[in-house]
């Protein structure tokens, strides 16, 4: 059974739109503390000597309490709240649609302003509850410049990078909708972890290559992991890259989150075809960058994602190659059943083949979870979408969702 809240109806939409961000006011979400202080001073509403204290106060309201309206900031005077509201916004983005699967998987379709892209952009965020954890799969770009041959996103052009604010907005809004801030109620019947946070893990495994939007991703993830704010442990944040080698060391050094590599092949000839960035940064360089990843240990392993493509990369020879390639690297291997999309020439490996591959890897001493399909019913339910030129095309959405749900990783 699928519960679908189609927010395209006027009433439902107006209710959320009322809180949605007016484009003309700059948002305070996604600024570093120093930038936040500077913005307050520049606006002339907070004297320089108070800026640090006010920035701290706002930080707490925005990221610990999760308020999306200055009016909720009770320890700030009414006059100052009104001034803040005149100059800035902390509102959430427009939610175009929210869907809930019978297994608890949730999807949100967000709409962000064009910011130079010509028209508003839409992206999806997916929440996957499991025993003991709830994983949020976040996008970093609209589209992707890379052209991995099995990935549907790769057939779309890059529209634009998401800003730090938009990356964080995905987390903040998901937490809003799940009642995952202090003094908020979780919606009736929601499937969430029995204890602790509803969003306990974040994976940058949505649309886009996060390391081609390094600065915004870095800013957003440092705010998401800030101990006086959203306070997600860096060990519960995983960034997935197709292999942008020059940015891998910086990811560990400057962001310090867990790393996942979209490996998918164990020799350069095949990887050149599947993940063409391999031509620029071949396996030897990629594996060397993985070995040098800061903080790597048996307790902090790199996840290697491996999509199972029938008769392409799924033989026992490939499994052997994989073990040989990863020798000596603290690693987890995440086998992803290929999600077909219209027009693709690839097929998913047979279940038996996937199991044999997984057994070989397990016997070599690696945990190799196979991602179980989630949220299948809400994938099907996307047929309800109207064709509206502003909307992400239905086939694009289906393929993206399937990828996000499949690739959500074992963080
Ligand atoms: N661009 C980043 C982040 C995307 S992560 C990256 O490539 O790592 C999502 C994961 O899903 C990646 O490992 C990606 O290779 C994989 N993926 C893409 N298309 C897929 C498909 N059709 N079926 C299964 N997995 C897919
Ligand atoms: Fe881009 Fe990742 Fe898809 Fe490759 S797999 S095209 S890097 S989103």
Coordinates of C-alpha atoms and ligand atoms in Angstrom, one line a residue:
X1 CA 0.0 0.0 0.0
X2 CA 1.2 3.4 -0.8
X3 CA 0.3 6.6 1.0
X4 CA 0.8 9.4 -1.4
X5 CA 0.4 13.0 -0.5
X6 CA 0.2 14.7 -3.8
X7 CA 0.9 18.2 -2.9
X8 CA -0.1 19.4 -6.3
X9 CA -3.6 20.0 -5.0
X10 CA -4.2 23.7 -4.4
X11 CA -4.9 23.5 -0.7
X12 CA -2.1 21.2 0.2
X13 CA 0.3 23.2 -1.8
X14 CA -0.7 26.6 -0.5
X15 CA -0.1 25.3 3.0
X16 CA 3.5 24.4 2.3
X17 CA 4.1 27.3 0.0
X18 CA 3.2 29.7 2.7
X19 CA 6.3 28.5 4.4
X20 CA 8.3 28.2 1.3
X21 CA 11.2 30.5 0.7
X22 CA 10.6 33.8 -1.1
X23 CA 13.4 34.0 -3.6
X24 CA 14.3 37.6 -2.9
X25 CA 15.5 37.3 0.7
X26 CA 18.9 35.7 1.3
X27 CA 18.7 32.5 3.4
X28 CA 20.8 32.1 6.6
X29 CA 20.8 28.3 6.1
X30 CA 24.1 27.0 4.9
X31 CA 26.4 29.8 6.0
X32 CA 29.4 29.1 8.2
X33 CA 29.2 30.7 11.7
X34 CA 31.6 33.4 10.6
X35 CA 29.5 34.1 7.4
X36 CA 26.4 34.2 9.5
X37 CA 27.9 36.8 11.9
X38 CA 29.2 38.8 8.9
X39 CA 25.7 38.8 7.3
X40 CA 24.1 40.0 10.5
X41 CA 26.6 42.9 10.7
X42 CA 26.3 43.8 7.0
X43 CA 22.5 44.0 7.3
X44 CA 23.0 46.7 10.0
X45 CA 20.6 45.0 12.4
X46 CA 23.1 43.5 14.8
X47 CA 26.1 45.6 16.2
X48 CA 29.5 44.1 15.6
X49 CA 30.1 43.3 19.3
X50 CA 26.9 41.2 19.4
X51 CA 27.4 39.4 16.1
X52 CA 29.1 36.3 17.5
X53 CA 26.5 35.8 20.3
X54 CA 23.6 36.3 17.9
X55 CA 25.1 34.0 15.3
X56 CA 25.4 31.3 18.0
X57 CA 21.8 31.9 19.1
X58 CA 20.5 31.6 15.5
X59 CA 22.6 28.5 14.9
X60 CA 21.0 26.8 17.9
X61 CA 17.5 27.7 16.7
X62 CA 18.1 26.7 13.1
X63 CA 20.0 23.5 13.7
X64 CA 19.2 22.2 17.1
X65 CA 15.6 23.2 17.4
X66 CA 15.0 23.1 13.7
X67 CA 12.8 26.2 13.5
X68 CA 12.0 27.5 10.0
X69 CA 10.6 30.9 11.0
X70 CA 12.2 33.6 13.1
X71 CA 9.0 34.0 15.0
X72 CA 9.8 30.7 16.9
X73 CA 13.0 32.1 18.4
X74 CA 11.6 33.0 21.8
X75 CA 14.8 34.3 23.4
X76 CA 15.3 36.9 20.7
X77 CA 13.4 40.2 21.1
X78 CA 10.3 40.7 19.0
X79 CA 11.8 43.7 17.3
X80 CA 15.0 41.9 16.3
X81 CA 13.0 38.9 15.1
X82 CA 11.0 41.3 12.9
X83 CA 14.2 42.9 11.6
X84 CA 15.6 39.4 10.8
X85 CA 12.5 38.5 9.0
X86 CA 12.7 41.7 6.9
X87 CA 16.2 40.9 5.7
X88 CA 16.6 37.2 5.7
X89 CA 14.8 33.9 5.5
X90 CA 15.2 30.4 7.1
X91 CA 12.2 28.9 5.4
X92 CA 12.2 25.4 3.9
X93 CA 12.0 24.8 0.2
X94 CA 8.8 24.1 -1.7
X95 CA 7.8 20.4 -1.4
X96 CA 6.1 19.5 -4.6
X97 CA 5.3 15.9 -3.6
X98 CA 5.8 13.6 -0.7
X99 CA 5.3 9.8 -1.0
X100 CA 5.4 7.1 1.6
X101 CA 5.8 3.4 0.8
X102 CA 4.3 0.6 2.8
X103 CA 7.8 -0.3 3.9
X104 CA 8.3 3.2 5.3
X105 CA 10.5 4.5 2.5
X106 CA 9.7 8.1 1.9
X107 CA 10.5 10.4 -1.0
X108 CA 10.3 14.1 -1.4
X109 CA 10.3 16.1 -4.6
X110 CA 11.7 19.5 -3.8
X111 CA 11.7 22.6 -6.0
X112 CA 14.4 25.2 -5.8
X113 CA 14.8 28.5 -7.5
X114 CA 16.6 28.7 -10.9
X115 CA 19.7 30.5 -9.6
X116 CA 20.9 31.0 -13.1
X117 CA 19.7 27.7 -14.5
X118 CA 16.9 29.4 -16.4
X119 CA 14.0 27.7 -14.6
X120 CA 13.3 26.3 -11.2
X121 CA 15.0 22.9 -10.6
X122 CA 13.7 19.8 -9.0
X123 CA 15.5 17.2 -7.0
X124 CA 14.5 14.2 -4.9
X125 CA 15.5 13.1 -1.5
X126 CA 14.8 9.6 -0.2
X127 CA 14.5 8.3 3.3
X128 CA 15.0 4.6 4.0
X129 CA 14.2 3.3 7.5
X130 CA 15.8 0.1 8.6
X131 CA 16.3 -1.8 11.9
X132 CA 18.2 0.6 14.2
X133 CA 18.8 3.4 11.6
X134 CA 17.2 5.8 9.2
X135 CA 19.2 6.7 6.1
X136 CA 18.7 9.9 4.1
X137 CA 19.9 9.9 0.5
X138 CA 20.8 13.4 -0.6
X139 CA 21.6 15.0 -4.0
X140 CA 24.5 17.3 -4.7
X141 CA 23.8 18.5 -8.2
X142 CA 20.9 18.7 -10.6
X143 CA 22.0 16.3 -13.3
X144 CA 25.6 15.2 -13.7
X145 CA 28.5 16.0 -16.0
X146 CA 29.8 12.5 -15.9
X147 CA 28.4 9.8 -18.2
X148 CA 28.5 6.5 -16.5
X149 CA 27.0 4.2 -19.1
X150 CA 24.7 2.3 -16.7
X151 CA 23.4 5.4 -14.9
X152 CA 20.4 7.2 -16.1
X153 CA 21.5 10.5 -14.5
X154 CA 24.5 10.3 -16.8
X155 CA 22.2 10.7 -19.8
X156 CA 21.0 14.1 -18.4
X157 CA 23.0 17.2 -18.8
X158 CA 24.2 19.0 -15.7
X159 CA 21.7 21.8 -14.9
X160 CA 23.5 23.2 -12.0
X161 CA 25.3 22.6 -8.7
X162 CA 23.1 22.7 -5.6
X163 CA 24.1 25.3 -3.0
X164 CA 25.1 24.4 0.6
X165 CA 21.7 25.7 1.6
X166 CA 19.9 23.4 -0.8
X167 CA 21.9 20.4 0.3
X168 CA 21.1 21.1 4.0
X169 CA 17.5 21.9 3.2
X170 CA 17.1 18.3 2.1
X171 CA 18.1 17.1 5.6
X172 CA 16.2 19.8 7.5
X173 CA 13.0 19.3 5.7
X174 CA 13.2 15.5 6.0
X175 CA 13.7 15.9 9.7
X176 CA 10.7 18.3 9.8
X177 CA 8.5 15.8 8.1
X178 CA 9.6 12.9 10.3
X179 CA 9.3 14.9 13.5
X180 CA 13.0 14.5 14.1
X181 CA 13.6 17.8 16.1
X182 CA 13.1 18.3 19.8
X183 CA 9.4 18.7 20.9
X184 CA 8.1 17.5 17.5
X185 CA 5.8 14.6 17.0
X186 CA 6.5 11.8 14.5
X187 CA 3.6 11.4 12.1
X188 CA 1.2 8.6 13.0
X189 CA 2.1 5.3 11.6
X190 CA 5.5 6.4 10.4
X191 CA 8.1 3.6 10.1
X192 CA 11.2 5.0 11.8
X193 CA 13.9 3.4 14.0
X194 CA 12.6 2.4 17.4
X195 CA 15.1 4.5 19.3
X196 CA 17.2 7.5 18.7
X197 CA 17.1 9.8 15.7
X198 CA 14.8 9.2 12.8
X199 CA 17.5 10.4 10.4
X200 CA 20.6 8.7 11.9
X201 CA 22.7 8.4 8.7
X202 CA 23.2 10.5 5.6
X203 CA 24.5 9.3 2.3
X204 CA 25.5 11.6 -0.6
X205 CA 24.3 9.1 -3.1
X206 CA 21.6 11.0 -4.9
X207 CA 21.9 12.9 -8.2
X208 CA 25.3 14.4 -9.1
X209 CA 28.9 13.9 -8.4
X210 CA 29.5 15.5 -4.9
X211 CA 33.3 16.0 -5.5
X212 CA 32.5 18.2 -8.5
X213 CA 30.6 20.5 -6.1
X214 CA 33.2 20.2 -3.4
X215 CA 32.9 23.6 -1.6
X216 CA 29.1 23.5 -1.2
X217 CA 29.1 19.8 -0.2
X218 CA 31.9 20.5 2.3
X219 CA 30.0 23.5 3.8
X220 CA 26.8 21.5 4.1
X221 CA 28.4 18.4 5.6
X222 CA 30.4 20.5 8.1
X223 CA 27.2 22.1 9.3
X224 CA 25.4 18.7 9.4
X225 CA 28.1 17.3 11.6
X226 CA 28.6 20.4 13.8
X227 CA 28.5 19.3 17.4
X228 CA 26.5 22.4 18.5
X229 CA 24.0 22.0 15.8
X230 CA 22.7 19.2 13.7
X231 CA 25.3 17.0 15.3
X232 CA 25.4 14.0 13.0
X233 CA 28.5 11.9 13.5
X234 CA 30.9 12.0 10.6
X235 CA 31.0 8.3 10.8
X236 CA 27.3 8.3 9.9
X237 CA 27.8 10.4 6.8
X238 CA 29.0 8.7 3.6
X239 CA 30.1 10.5 0.5
X240 CA 30.0 8.5 -2.7
X241 CA 32.2 9.4 -5.6
X242 CA 32.8 8.0 -9.1
X243 CA 36.5 8.6 -8.5
X244 CA 37.4 12.3 -8.6
X245 CA 40.9 11.4 -7.5
X246 CA 42.3 14.9 -6.8
X247 CA 39.5 15.6 -4.3
X248 CA 39.6 12.4 -2.4
X249 CA 42.3 13.2 0.1
X250 CA 40.7 16.6 0.7
X251 CA 37.4 14.9 1.4
X252 CA 39.1 13.0 4.3
X253 CA 41.2 15.9 5.5
X254 CA 38.7 18.8 5.2
X255 CA 35.3 17.0 5.6
X256 CA 36.3 13.8 7.5
X257 CA 33.3 11.8 6.4
X258 CA 33.2 8.2 5.3
X259 CA 34.0 7.4 1.7
X260 CA 32.2 5.3 -0.8
X261 CA 33.7 4.6 -4.3
X262 CA 31.6 3.7 -7.3
X263 CA 34.0 1.0 -8.5
X264 CA 31.9 -1.3 -10.7
X265 CA 34.8 -2.8 -12.6
X266 CA 38.2 -4.2 -11.6
X267 CA 40.2 -3.5 -14.8
X268 CA 40.7 -0.2 -16.7
X269 CA 39.3 -1.4 -20.0
X270 CA 35.9 -2.2 -18.5
X271 CA 35.9 0.7 -16.1
X272 CA 36.7 3.1 -18.9
X273 CA 33.4 2.0 -20.5
X274 CA 31.3 1.9 -17.3
X275 CA 32.7 4.9 -15.4
X276 CA 34.4 7.1 -18.1
X277 CA 36.1 9.3 -15.5
X278 CA 38.4 6.3 -15.2
X279 CA 40.1 7.5 -18.4
X280 CA 41.2 10.6 -16.6
X281 CA 41.9 8.9 -13.2
X282 CA 42.6 5.2 -13.8
X283 CA 42.3 2.4 -11.2
X284 CA 45.9 2.6 -10.1
X285 CA 45.5 6.2 -9.1
X286 CA 42.1 5.7 -7.6
X287 CA 43.2 2.8 -5.5
X288 CA 46.3 4.7 -4.3
X289 CA 44.0 7.6 -3.3
X290 CA 41.9 5.1 -1.3
X291 CA 44.9 3.7 0.5
X292 CA 45.9 7.2 1.4
X293 CA 42.4 8.2 2.7
X294 CA 42.9 10.0 6.0
X295 CA 41.6 8.1 9.1
X296 CA 41.3 4.8 7.3
X297 CA 41.2 1.8 9.6
X298 CA 39.3 -1.4 10.2
X299 CA 36.7 0.6 12.1
X300 CA 36.5 3.2 9.3
X301 CA 36.4 1.3 6.1
X302 CA 35.8 2.5 2.5
X303 CA 32.7 1.2 0.9
X304 CA 33.2 0.0 -2.7
X305 CA 30.0 0.0 -4.7
X306 CA 29.6 -2.6 -7.4
X307 CA 26.6 -2.6 -9.6
X308 CA 25.8 -6.1 -10.9
X309 CA 25.5 -6.1 -14.7
X310 CA 24.6 -9.3 -16.4
X311 CA 27.5 -10.8 -18.4
X312 CA 29.5 -7.6 -18.0
X313 CA 31.2 -7.6 -14.6
X314 CA 29.5 -10.4 -12.7
X315 CA 31.7 -13.5 -13.3
X316 CA 33.7 -15.2 -10.6
X317 CA 36.8 -13.9 -12.4
X318 CA 35.5 -10.4 -11.7
X319 CA 35.0 -11.3 -8.0
X320 CA 38.6 -12.6 -7.9
X321 CA 39.8 -9.4 -9.5
X322 CA 37.9 -7.4 -7.0
X323 CA 39.5 -9.1 -4.0
X324 CA 42.9 -8.7 -5.6
X325 CA 42.4 -5.1 -6.3
X326 CA 41.2 -4.2 -2.8
X327 CA 43.9 -6.3 -1.0
X328 CA 45.1 -4.5 2.1
X329 CA 42.5 -1.7 2.0
X330 CA 40.0 -1.7 4.9
X331 CA 36.9 -2.2 2.8
X332 CA 33.2 -3.0 2.6
X333 CA 31.8 -4.2 -0.7
X334 CA 28.2 -3.1 -1.5
X335 CA 26.7 -5.1 -4.3
X336 CA 23.9 -3.2 -6.1
X337 CA 21.5 -5.0 -8.3
X338 CA 21.3 -3.0 -11.5
X339 CA 18.1 -1.0 -11.9
X340 CA 17.2 -1.0 -15.6
X341 CA 15.8 2.2 -17.2
X342 CA 14.1 2.7 -20.6
X343 CA 16.7 2.7 -23.3
X344 CA 19.5 1.0 -21.4
X345 CA 21.4 -1.9 -23.0
X346 CA 22.4 -3.4 -19.6
X347 CA 20.5 -6.0 -17.7
X348 CA 20.7 -6.9 -14.0
X349 CA 22.6 -10.1 -13.2
X350 CA 20.6 -13.1 -12.3
X351 CA 19.9 -13.5 -8.6
X352 CA 21.9 -16.8 -8.6
X353 CA 24.9 -15.1 -10.1
X354 CA 24.7 -12.2 -7.6
X355 CA 24.6 -14.8 -4.7
X356 CA 27.6 -16.7 -6.1
X357 CA 29.5 -13.4 -6.4
X358 CA 28.5 -12.4 -2.9
X359 CA 29.6 -15.9 -1.5
X360 CA 33.0 -15.6 -3.1
X361 CA 33.5 -12.2 -1.6
X362 CA 32.2 -13.3 1.8
X363 CA 34.6 -16.3 1.7
X364 CA 37.4 -13.9 1.1
X365 CA 36.5 -12.2 4.4
X366 CA 34.4 -9.2 3.2
X367 CA 31.0 -8.4 4.3
X368 CA 29.1 -7.9 1.0
X369 CA 25.5 -6.9 1.6
X370 CA 23.3 -7.0 -1.4
X371 CA 20.9 -4.0 -1.4
X372 CA 17.4 -5.3 -1.1
X373 CA 14.9 -3.3 -3.2
X374 CA 13.0 -0.8 -1.1
X375 CA 10.0 1.4 -1.8
X376 CA 9.0 -0.5 -4.9
X377 CA 5.4 0.6 -4.5
X378 CA 6.2 4.3 -4.5
X379 CA 8.4 3.9 -7.6
X380 CA 5.3 2.5 -9.4
X381 CA 3.2 5.2 -8.0
X382 CA 5.1 7.9 -9.9
X383 CA 2.8 7.3 -12.8
X384 CA 0.5 9.8 -11.2
X385 CA 2.7 12.6 -12.2
X386 CA 1.3 15.0 -14.6
X387 CA 3.4 16.1 -17.5
X388 CA 4.3 19.7 -16.7
X389 CA 7.3 21.2 -18.5
X390 CA 8.7 22.4 -15.2
X391 CA 8.7 19.0 -13.8
X392 CA 11.4 16.4 -13.8
X393 CA 10.4 13.9 -16.5
X394 CA 8.8 10.8 -15.2
X395 CA 11.4 8.4 -16.6
X396 CA 14.2 10.6 -15.2
X397 CA 12.5 10.4 -11.8
X398 CA 12.0 6.7 -11.8
X399 CA 15.6 6.0 -12.7
X400 CA 16.9 8.4 -10.1
X401 CA 14.7 7.0 -7.4
X402 CA 15.7 3.5 -8.2
X403 CA 19.3 4.4 -8.0
X404 CA 19.0 6.3 -4.8
X405 CA 17.1 3.5 -3.1
X406 CA 19.4 0.8 -4.4
X407 CA 22.6 2.6 -3.7
X408 CA 21.9 3.9 -0.2
X409 CA 24.9 2.0 1.2
X410 CA 25.9 0.4 4.4
X411 CA 27.2 3.4 6.2
Ligands
LIG1 N1 27.7 10.3 -8.5 C1 28.1 9.6 -7.3 C2 26.9 9.5 -6.4 C3 25.8 8.6 -6.9 S1 25.7 7.3 -5.8 C4 28.7 8.3 -7.7 O1 28.6 7.9 -8.8 O2 29.3 7.7 -6.8 C5 24.6 6.2 -6.3 C6 25.2 4.8 -6.7 O3 24.3 4.2 -7.5 C7 26.5 4.9 -7.4 O4 27.4 3.9 -7.0 C8 26.1 4.7 -8.8 O5 27.1 4.2 -9.6 C9 25.0 3.7 -8.7 N2 24.0 3.6 -9.8 C10 23.8 4.5 -10.8 N3 22.9 4.1 -11.6 C11 22.5 2.9 -11.2 C12 21.6 1.9 -11.7 N4 20.8 2.1 -12.8 N5 21.4 0.8 -11.0 C13 22.1 0.6 -9.8 N6 23.0 1.4 -9.3 C14 23.2 2.6 -10.0
LIG2 FE1 27.1 10.9 -12.3 FE2 27.3 9.1 -10.3 FE3 25.6 8.7 -12.3 FE4 28.2 8.5 -12.8 S1 27.0 7.2 -11.4 S2 26.7 9.6 -14.1 S3 29.0 10.1 -11.4 S4 25.5 10.3 -10.8

